GROMACS .gro file of C-alpha atoms in nm:
model
  385
    1UNK     CA    1   0.807  -1.556   1.091
    2UNK     CA    2   0.535  -1.779   1.239
    3UNK     CA    3   0.203  -1.633   1.344
    4UNK     CA    4   0.117  -1.648   1.712
    5UNK     CA    5  -0.141  -1.885   1.854
    6UNK     CA    6  -0.508  -1.828   1.779
    7UNK     CA    7  -0.714  -1.617   2.015
    8UNK     CA    8  -1.041  -1.780   2.127
    9UNK     CA    9  -1.318  -1.824   2.226
   10UNK     CA   10  -1.434  -1.460   2.226
   11UNK     CA   11  -1.219  -1.344   1.942
   12UNK     CA   12  -1.320  -0.979   1.967
   13UNK     CA   13  -1.228  -0.944   2.336
   14UNK     CA   14  -0.934  -0.721   2.249
   15UNK     CA   15  -0.787  -0.395   2.372
   16UNK     CA   16  -0.904  -0.120   2.142
   17UNK     CA   17  -0.829   0.041   1.910
   18UNK     CA   18  -0.668  -0.240   1.711
   19UNK     CA   19  -0.644  -0.362   1.354
   20UNK     CA   20  -0.862  -0.643   1.219
   21UNK     CA   21  -0.805  -0.827   0.893
   22UNK     CA   22  -1.081  -1.032   0.733
   23UNK     CA   23  -0.888  -1.333   0.604
   24UNK     CA   24  -1.147  -1.442   0.347
   25UNK     CA   25  -1.152  -1.093   0.191
   26UNK     CA   26  -0.774  -1.070   0.199
   27UNK     CA   27  -0.736  -1.400   0.016
   28UNK     CA   28  -1.004  -1.305  -0.235
   29UNK     CA   29  -0.825  -0.976  -0.311
   30UNK     CA   30  -0.494  -1.159  -0.353
   31UNK     CA   31  -0.645  -1.416  -0.588
   32UNK     CA   32  -0.807  -1.146  -0.799
   33UNK     CA   33  -0.481  -0.954  -0.852
   34UNK     CA   34  -0.284  -1.273  -0.918
   35UNK     CA   35  -0.536  -1.353  -1.191
   36UNK     CA   36  -0.508  -1.004  -1.340
   37UNK     CA   37  -0.128  -1.028  -1.358
   38UNK     CA   38  -0.152  -1.371  -1.519
   39UNK     CA   39  -0.403  -1.248  -1.778
   40UNK     CA   40  -0.183  -0.949  -1.863
   41UNK     CA   41   0.129  -1.163  -1.888
   42UNK     CA   42   0.336  -0.966  -1.637
   43UNK     CA   43   0.524  -1.064  -1.324
   44UNK     CA   44   0.375  -0.944  -0.998
   45UNK     CA   45   0.606  -0.754  -0.766
   46UNK     CA   46   0.366  -0.656  -0.485
   47UNK     CA   47   0.436  -0.334  -0.298
   48UNK     CA   48   0.458  -0.430   0.069
   49UNK     CA   49   0.441  -0.071   0.196
   50UNK     CA   50   0.069  -0.126   0.261
   51UNK     CA   51   0.080  -0.444   0.468
   52UNK     CA   52   0.445  -0.442   0.587
   53UNK     CA   53   0.385  -0.803   0.689
   54UNK     CA   54   0.568  -1.109   0.562
   55UNK     CA   55   0.275  -1.341   0.640
   56UNK     CA   56   0.055  -1.143   0.402
   57UNK     CA   57   0.324  -1.128   0.134
   58UNK     CA   58   0.378  -1.503   0.153
   59UNK     CA   59   0.007  -1.561   0.089
   60UNK     CA   60   0.051  -1.384  -0.245
   61UNK     CA   61   0.315  -1.642  -0.340
   62UNK     CA   62   0.133  -1.951  -0.212
   63UNK     CA   63   0.325  -1.961   0.115
   64UNK     CA   64   0.666  -1.901  -0.043
   65UNK     CA   65   0.870  -1.585  -0.096
   66UNK     CA   66   0.883  -1.384  -0.417
   67UNK     CA   67   0.981  -1.049  -0.564
   68UNK     CA   68   0.854  -0.751  -0.364
   69UNK     CA   69   0.865  -0.373  -0.371
   70UNK     CA   70   0.956  -0.177  -0.058
   71UNK     CA   71   0.938   0.193   0.024
   72UNK     CA   72   1.175   0.200   0.323
   73UNK     CA   73   1.500   0.028   0.409
   74UNK     CA   74   1.335  -0.086   0.731
   75UNK     CA   75   1.083  -0.280   0.521
   76UNK     CA   76   1.368  -0.429   0.321
   77UNK     CA   77   1.547  -0.542   0.637
   78UNK     CA   78   1.227  -0.693   0.777
   79UNK     CA   79   1.155  -0.891   0.462
   80UNK     CA   80   1.514  -1.006   0.411
   81UNK     CA   81   1.513  -1.138   0.769
   82UNK     CA   82   1.222  -1.364   0.671
   83UNK     CA   83   1.384  -1.502   0.358
   84UNK     CA   84   1.277  -1.258   0.086
   85UNK     CA   85   1.569  -1.195  -0.146
   86UNK     CA   86   1.440  -1.008  -0.456
   87UNK     CA   87   1.351  -0.651  -0.358
   88UNK     CA   88   1.305  -0.321  -0.539
   89UNK     CA   89   1.351  -0.012  -0.321
   90UNK     CA   90   1.110   0.214  -0.509
   91UNK     CA   91   1.214   0.550  -0.365
   92UNK     CA   92   1.499   0.754  -0.512
   93UNK     CA   93   1.810   0.661  -0.318
   94UNK     CA   94   2.080   0.903  -0.204
   95UNK     CA   95   2.444   0.821  -0.123
   96UNK     CA   96   2.393   0.858   0.252
   97UNK     CA   97   2.163   0.552   0.247
   98UNK     CA   98   2.384   0.331   0.034
   99UNK     CA   99   2.587   0.176   0.318
  100UNK     CA  100   2.268   0.043   0.475
  101UNK     CA  101   2.147  -0.084   0.138
  102UNK     CA  102   2.486  -0.249   0.079
  103UNK     CA  103   2.454  -0.437   0.408
  104UNK     CA  104   2.137  -0.600   0.274
  105UNK     CA  105   2.316  -0.709  -0.043
  106UNK     CA  106   2.595  -0.860   0.167
  107UNK     CA  107   2.324  -1.046   0.361
  108UNK     CA  108   2.218  -1.216   0.037
  109UNK     CA  109   1.953  -0.980  -0.101
  110UNK     CA  110   1.923  -0.861  -0.458
  111UNK     CA  111   1.821  -0.507  -0.364
  112UNK     CA  112   1.750  -0.296  -0.671
  113UNK     CA  113   1.743   0.082  -0.648
  114UNK     CA  114   1.601   0.371  -0.855
  115UNK     CA  115   1.730   0.710  -0.966
  116UNK     CA  116   1.604   1.007  -1.167
  117UNK     CA  117   1.902   1.243  -1.149
  118UNK     CA  118   2.236   1.219  -1.325
  119UNK     CA  119   2.448   1.394  -1.062
  120UNK     CA  120   2.302   1.177  -0.786
  121UNK     CA  121   2.367   0.867  -0.997
  122UNK     CA  122   2.735   0.964  -1.024
  123UNK     CA  123   2.757   1.008  -0.646
  124UNK     CA  124   2.587   0.670  -0.594
  125UNK     CA  125   2.841   0.511  -0.827
  126UNK     CA  126   3.122   0.639  -0.604
  127UNK     CA  127   2.947   0.515  -0.290
  128UNK     CA  128   2.878   0.171  -0.442
  129UNK     CA  129   3.243   0.135  -0.539
  130UNK     CA  130   3.347   0.232  -0.188
  131UNK     CA  131   3.113  -0.032  -0.043
  132UNK     CA  132   3.233  -0.282  -0.308
  133UNK     CA  133   2.874  -0.387  -0.376
  134UNK     CA  134   2.701  -0.392  -0.716
  135UNK     CA  135   2.344  -0.269  -0.759
  136UNK     CA  136   2.091  -0.306  -1.038
  137UNK     CA  137   1.942   0.039  -1.102
  138UNK     CA  138   1.618   0.147  -1.271
  139UNK     CA  139   1.551   0.496  -1.401
  140UNK     CA  140   1.224   0.639  -1.269
  141UNK     CA  141   0.980   0.770  -1.530
  142UNK     CA  142   0.710   1.029  -1.463
  143UNK     CA  143   0.410   0.892  -1.651
  144UNK     CA  144   0.153   1.152  -1.549
  145UNK     CA  145   0.311   1.450  -1.377
  146UNK     CA  146   0.219   1.309  -1.039
  147UNK     CA  147   0.549   1.298  -0.851
  148UNK     CA  148   0.914   1.203  -0.912
  149UNK     CA  149   1.084   1.080  -1.228
  150UNK     CA  150   1.169   1.200  -1.578
  151UNK     CA  151   0.915   1.245  -1.854
  152UNK     CA  152   0.941   0.958  -2.105
  153UNK     CA  153   1.086   1.173  -2.386
  154UNK     CA  154   1.358   1.329  -2.166
  155UNK     CA  155   1.707   1.282  -2.313
  156UNK     CA  156   1.847   1.254  -1.961
  157UNK     CA  157   1.705   0.902  -1.939
  158UNK     CA  158   1.968   0.784  -2.188
  159UNK     CA  159   2.239   0.996  -2.023
  160UNK     CA  160   2.168   0.843  -1.681
  161UNK     CA  161   2.158   0.488  -1.819
  162UNK     CA  162   2.493   0.542  -1.996
  163UNK     CA  163   2.642   0.666  -1.671
  164UNK     CA  164   2.513   0.361  -1.489
  165UNK     CA  165   2.663   0.128  -1.747
  166UNK     CA  166   2.997   0.306  -1.723
  167UNK     CA  167   3.010   0.268  -1.344
  168UNK     CA  168   3.203  -0.027  -1.204
  169UNK     CA  169   2.946  -0.120  -0.939
  170UNK     CA  170   2.613  -0.024  -1.099
  171UNK     CA  171   2.407  -0.189  -1.373
  172UNK     CA  172   2.132  -0.021  -1.576
  173UNK     CA  173   1.846  -0.269  -1.561
  174UNK     CA  174   1.543  -0.078  -1.693
  175UNK     CA  175   1.275   0.177  -1.621
  176UNK     CA  176   0.987   0.206  -1.376
  177UNK     CA  177   0.695   0.437  -1.304
  178UNK     CA  178   0.412   0.487  -1.057
  179UNK     CA  179   0.084   0.609  -1.201
  180UNK     CA  180  -0.017   0.818  -0.902
  181UNK     CA  181  -0.243   1.023  -1.125
  182UNK     CA  182  -0.476   0.723  -1.144
  183UNK     CA  183  -0.612   0.832  -0.807
  184UNK     CA  184  -0.775   1.126  -0.978
  185UNK     CA  185  -0.963   0.892  -1.213
  186UNK     CA  186  -1.311   0.760  -1.136
  187UNK     CA  187  -1.475   0.469  -1.313
  188UNK     CA  188  -1.363   0.194  -1.546
  189UNK     CA  189  -1.321   0.403  -1.862
  190UNK     CA  190  -1.103   0.667  -1.698
  191UNK     CA  191  -0.890   0.405  -1.523
  192UNK     CA  192  -0.843   0.208  -1.844
  193UNK     CA  193  -0.725   0.523  -2.022
  194UNK     CA  194  -0.482   0.599  -1.742
  195UNK     CA  195  -0.345   0.245  -1.753
  196UNK     CA  196  -0.280   0.296  -2.125
  197UNK     CA  197  -0.102   0.626  -2.053
  198UNK     CA  198   0.115   0.464  -1.786
  199UNK     CA  199   0.209   0.172  -2.009
  200UNK     CA  200   0.286   0.399  -2.304
  201UNK     CA  201   0.517   0.616  -2.094
  202UNK     CA  202   0.748   0.338  -1.979
  203UNK     CA  203   0.740   0.157  -2.313
  204UNK     CA  204   0.845   0.483  -2.482
  205UNK     CA  205   1.127   0.531  -2.233
  206UNK     CA  206   1.241   0.171  -2.283
  207UNK     CA  207   1.240   0.219  -2.661
  208UNK     CA  208   1.455   0.529  -2.621
  209UNK     CA  209   1.714   0.330  -2.429
  210UNK     CA  210   1.717   0.047  -2.681
  211UNK     CA  211   1.747   0.289  -2.972
  212UNK     CA  212   2.060   0.426  -2.803
  213UNK     CA  213   2.207   0.075  -2.789
  214UNK     CA  214   2.136   0.028  -2.420
  215UNK     CA  215   1.960  -0.269  -2.265
  216UNK     CA  216   1.627  -0.242  -2.085
  217UNK     CA  217   1.538  -0.576  -1.933
  218UNK     CA  218   1.288  -0.438  -1.683
  219UNK     CA  219   0.985  -0.227  -1.767
  220UNK     CA  220   0.789  -0.182  -1.444
  221UNK     CA  221   0.451  -0.016  -1.376
  222UNK     CA  222   0.255   0.032  -1.058
  223UNK     CA  223  -0.067   0.147  -0.890
  224UNK     CA  224  -0.363  -0.064  -0.786
  225UNK     CA  225  -0.622   0.143  -0.979
  226UNK     CA  226  -0.439   0.138  -1.313
  227UNK     CA  227  -0.330  -0.227  -1.305
  228UNK     CA  228  -0.677  -0.337  -1.195
  229UNK     CA  229  -0.827  -0.191  -1.514
  230UNK     CA  230  -0.541  -0.243  -1.760
  231UNK     CA  231  -0.640  -0.431  -2.075
  232UNK     CA  232  -0.301  -0.457  -2.247
  233UNK     CA  233   0.045  -0.422  -2.091
  234UNK     CA  234   0.246  -0.521  -2.397
  235UNK     CA  235   0.607  -0.418  -2.345
  236UNK     CA  236   0.575  -0.418  -1.966
  237UNK     CA  237   0.752  -0.689  -1.765
  238UNK     CA  238   0.617  -0.640  -1.413
  239UNK     CA  239   0.342  -0.474  -1.210
  240UNK     CA  240   0.388  -0.326  -0.864
  241UNK     CA  241   0.065  -0.299  -0.666
  242UNK     CA  242   0.007  -0.278  -0.293
  243UNK     CA  243  -0.316  -0.150  -0.143
  244UNK     CA  244  -0.521  -0.415  -0.326
  245UNK     CA  245  -0.451  -0.670  -0.051
  246UNK     CA  246  -0.671  -0.467   0.185
  247UNK     CA  247  -0.850  -0.213  -0.037
  248UNK     CA  248  -1.007   0.092   0.129
  249UNK     CA  249  -1.275   0.357   0.089
  250UNK     CA  250  -1.077   0.556  -0.165
  251UNK     CA  251  -1.045   0.246  -0.384
  252UNK     CA  252  -1.417   0.182  -0.345
  253UNK     CA  253  -1.503   0.534  -0.458
  254UNK     CA  254  -1.272   0.500  -0.761
  255UNK     CA  255  -1.457   0.186  -0.865
  256UNK     CA  256  -1.168  -0.051  -0.796
  257UNK     CA  257  -1.358  -0.249  -0.531
  258UNK     CA  258  -1.677  -0.258  -0.327
  259UNK     CA  259  -1.717  -0.218   0.048
  260UNK     CA  260  -1.737  -0.597   0.067
  261UNK     CA  261  -1.380  -0.617  -0.066
  262UNK     CA  262  -1.226  -0.406   0.213
  263UNK     CA  263  -1.032  -0.650   0.430
  264UNK     CA  264  -0.890  -0.405   0.687
  265UNK     CA  265  -1.080  -0.234   0.967
  266UNK     CA  266  -1.015  -0.074   1.303
  267UNK     CA  267  -1.192  -0.228   1.601
  268UNK     CA  268  -1.306   0.046   1.840
  269UNK     CA  269  -1.515   0.083   2.155
  270UNK     CA  270  -1.797   0.329   2.214
  271UNK     CA  271  -1.686   0.538   2.511
  272UNK     CA  272  -1.941   0.821   2.529
  273UNK     CA  273  -2.271   0.960   2.401
  274UNK     CA  274  -2.307   1.332   2.327
  275UNK     CA  275  -2.679   1.366   2.284
  276UNK     CA  276  -2.665   1.745   2.269
  277UNK     CA  277  -2.447   1.737   1.957
  278UNK     CA  278  -2.577   1.409   1.812
  279UNK     CA  279  -2.242   1.230   1.839
  280UNK     CA  280  -2.129   0.887   1.952
  281UNK     CA  281  -1.765   0.889   2.063
  282UNK     CA  282  -1.526   0.598   2.009
  283UNK     CA  283  -1.170   0.540   2.131
  284UNK     CA  284  -1.028   0.551   1.777
  285UNK     CA  285  -0.925   0.902   1.680
  286UNK     CA  286  -0.679   1.065   1.445
  287UNK     CA  287  -0.390   0.843   1.549
  288UNK     CA  288  -0.586   0.519   1.522
  289UNK     CA  289  -0.770   0.600   1.197
  290UNK     CA  290  -0.529   0.856   1.048
  291UNK     CA  291  -0.640   1.202   0.946
  292UNK     CA  292  -0.642   1.111   0.579
  293UNK     CA  293  -0.974   1.243   0.451
  294UNK     CA  294  -0.910   1.101   0.106
  295UNK     CA  295  -1.278   1.057   0.025
  296UNK     CA  296  -1.353   1.430   0.056
  297UNK     CA  297  -1.480   1.544  -0.280
  298UNK     CA  298  -1.533   1.187  -0.401
  299UNK     CA  299  -1.866   1.029  -0.489
  300UNK     CA  300  -1.928   0.936  -0.125
  301UNK     CA  301  -1.765   1.132   0.154
  302UNK     CA  302  -1.700   0.881   0.432
  303UNK     CA  303  -1.554   1.138   0.668
  304UNK     CA  304  -1.270   0.960   0.847
  305UNK     CA  305  -1.418   0.612   0.805
  306UNK     CA  306  -1.728   0.404   0.740
  307UNK     CA  307  -1.877   0.259   1.059
  308UNK     CA  308  -1.963  -0.114   1.062
  309UNK     CA  309  -2.103  -0.350   1.322
  310UNK     CA  310  -1.885  -0.598   1.509
  311UNK     CA  311  -1.920  -0.847   1.222
  312UNK     CA  312  -1.803  -0.599   0.960
  313UNK     CA  313  -2.141  -0.515   0.809
  314UNK     CA  314  -2.162  -0.143   0.716
  315UNK     CA  315  -2.404   0.068   0.916
  316UNK     CA  316  -2.488   0.259   0.602
  317UNK     CA  317  -2.582   0.591   0.754
  318UNK     CA  318  -2.296   0.618   1.007
  319UNK     CA  319  -1.949   0.757   0.954
  320UNK     CA  320  -1.671   0.910   1.163
  321UNK     CA  321  -1.723   1.281   1.100
  322UNK     CA  322  -1.449   1.425   1.323
  323UNK     CA  323  -1.131   1.305   1.489
  324UNK     CA  324  -0.916   1.435   1.770
  325UNK     CA  325  -0.600   1.254   1.877
  326UNK     CA  326  -0.776   0.975   2.070
  327UNK     CA  327  -1.144   1.049   2.002
  328UNK     CA  328  -1.350   0.964   1.699
  329UNK     CA  329  -1.694   1.122   1.664
  330UNK     CA  330  -1.962   0.923   1.482
  331UNK     CA  331  -2.274   1.084   1.339
  332UNK     CA  332  -2.550   0.982   1.098
  333UNK     CA  333  -2.581   1.157   0.763
  334UNK     CA  334  -2.938   1.240   0.861
  335UNK     CA  335  -2.937   1.419   1.197
  336UNK     CA  336  -3.289   1.292   1.268
  337UNK     CA  337  -3.143   0.941   1.299
  338UNK     CA  338  -2.935   1.030   1.608
  339UNK     CA  339  -3.174   0.868   1.855
  340UNK     CA  340  -3.158   0.539   1.668
  341UNK     CA  341  -2.777   0.563   1.662
  342UNK     CA  342  -2.759   0.594   2.041
  343UNK     CA  343  -2.979   0.288   2.078
  344UNK     CA  344  -2.780   0.084   1.828
  345UNK     CA  345  -2.442   0.180   1.977
  346UNK     CA  346  -2.460   0.173   2.357
  347UNK     CA  347  -2.156   0.273   2.558
  348UNK     CA  348  -1.918  -0.023   2.575
  349UNK     CA  349  -2.027  -0.172   2.244
  350UNK     CA  350  -1.778  -0.241   1.964
  351UNK     CA  351  -1.771  -0.119   1.606
  352UNK     CA  352  -1.538  -0.165   1.311
  353UNK     CA  353  -1.431   0.134   1.104
  354UNK     CA  354  -1.329   0.092   0.741
  355UNK     CA  355  -1.038   0.326   0.655
  356UNK     CA  356  -1.008   0.588   0.383
  357UNK     CA  357  -0.642   0.503   0.320
  358UNK     CA  358  -0.540   0.158   0.441
  359UNK     CA  359  -0.165   0.230   0.426
  360UNK     CA  360  -0.190   0.535   0.650
  361UNK     CA  361  -0.429   0.375   0.897
  362UNK     CA  362  -0.222   0.060   0.940
  363UNK     CA  363   0.092   0.266   1.005
  364UNK     CA  364  -0.012   0.331   1.366
  365UNK     CA  365  -0.004  -0.039   1.461
  366UNK     CA  366   0.250  -0.316   1.503
  367UNK     CA  367   0.005  -0.608   1.490
  368UNK     CA  368  -0.280  -0.739   1.276
  369UNK     CA  369  -0.557  -0.947   1.434
  370UNK     CA  370  -0.646  -1.179   1.147
  371UNK     CA  371  -1.001  -1.313   1.157
  372UNK     CA  372  -1.083  -1.639   0.980
  373UNK     CA  373  -1.444  -1.631   1.100
  374UNK     CA  374  -1.383  -1.854   1.402
  375UNK     CA  375  -1.067  -1.730   1.571
  376UNK     CA  376  -0.797  -1.465   1.545
  377UNK     CA  377  -0.425  -1.486   1.484
  378UNK     CA  378  -0.173  -1.211   1.554
  379UNK     CA  379   0.053  -1.126   1.263
  380UNK     CA  380   0.331  -0.870   1.320
  381UNK     CA  381   0.403  -0.578   1.087
  382UNK     CA  382   0.708  -0.353   1.071
  383UNK     CA  383   0.712   0.024   1.106
  384UNK     CA  384   0.967   0.298   1.077
  385UNK     CA  385   1.238   0.381   0.826
   0.00000   0.00000   0.00000
């Protein structure tokens, strides 16, 4: 899907709130992760749930298409419409969704699915036969007790894989995991250890399948923090990472990136001064920024977002401390700096806000305004399920 024409000459003359993407930072983040995957000897299957934008995904593959991970069937449909054919739907599927997934396969996609339950797998086998479409299926492994999946020593992994192989329209193609527990790790040493734990879990599960005489062509790991700090992924075939294209304040606090690596921000307008409470009010509230306060309890609490000037330079002392639906309230960490804040941010001025959780913040928008330093382009993103 082509990008729209550039917006110039005043590239920040936009209705607010809106999403801005710093193109130089985006490309730098992409290049860094591509280099990591190359060094580790694994294929990169980026998770597009963060960007939900085919233009951004194509930049990862040098302008072409490539293997991607999706979290909704709506994402899968959006990417297939733009020529992407190799997709992993990385959320446990249920029979009621299989007809829609089958339509994508009939449209030419290789849509792989995941399971972690034997009874559900049997029901999916029936549905796949009814649709007369064959799916590659991965068994989800729980590497760290974070969410879904089976623990790597669970005998049901082999039982599920045998059931998949026995089904006429399903193929057992491997194992996958998401190291969500990496988000509780801070610093290089802790993240390296978690990457080792994640790798060991799927490699153990793969070995269990092979020992039972079953194939395991795919061994898939994921999470930006763990892959960013992995030193050895022997036995792993692919890495699924997503938020790295933008980064965010949570990633910065974990040690994955710096503020200078955060490519996504929300452009907002100052709409009021509340001198009695020491607050500057902007038109970006809980809907525009999200109410994800993921930095609470981390090394630096950024409230609901770090405030930057119009050029994206952090105003170190200012953060969004409170959000209502359409109002964001900015305050300095030091209350004595309020007078300077009012002077620096007159009513009508513009600020950028760096998000805590890029995926959640971007979900409120259907368009990115991509800034190359001279002009903007509009790139569409998909939403919904």
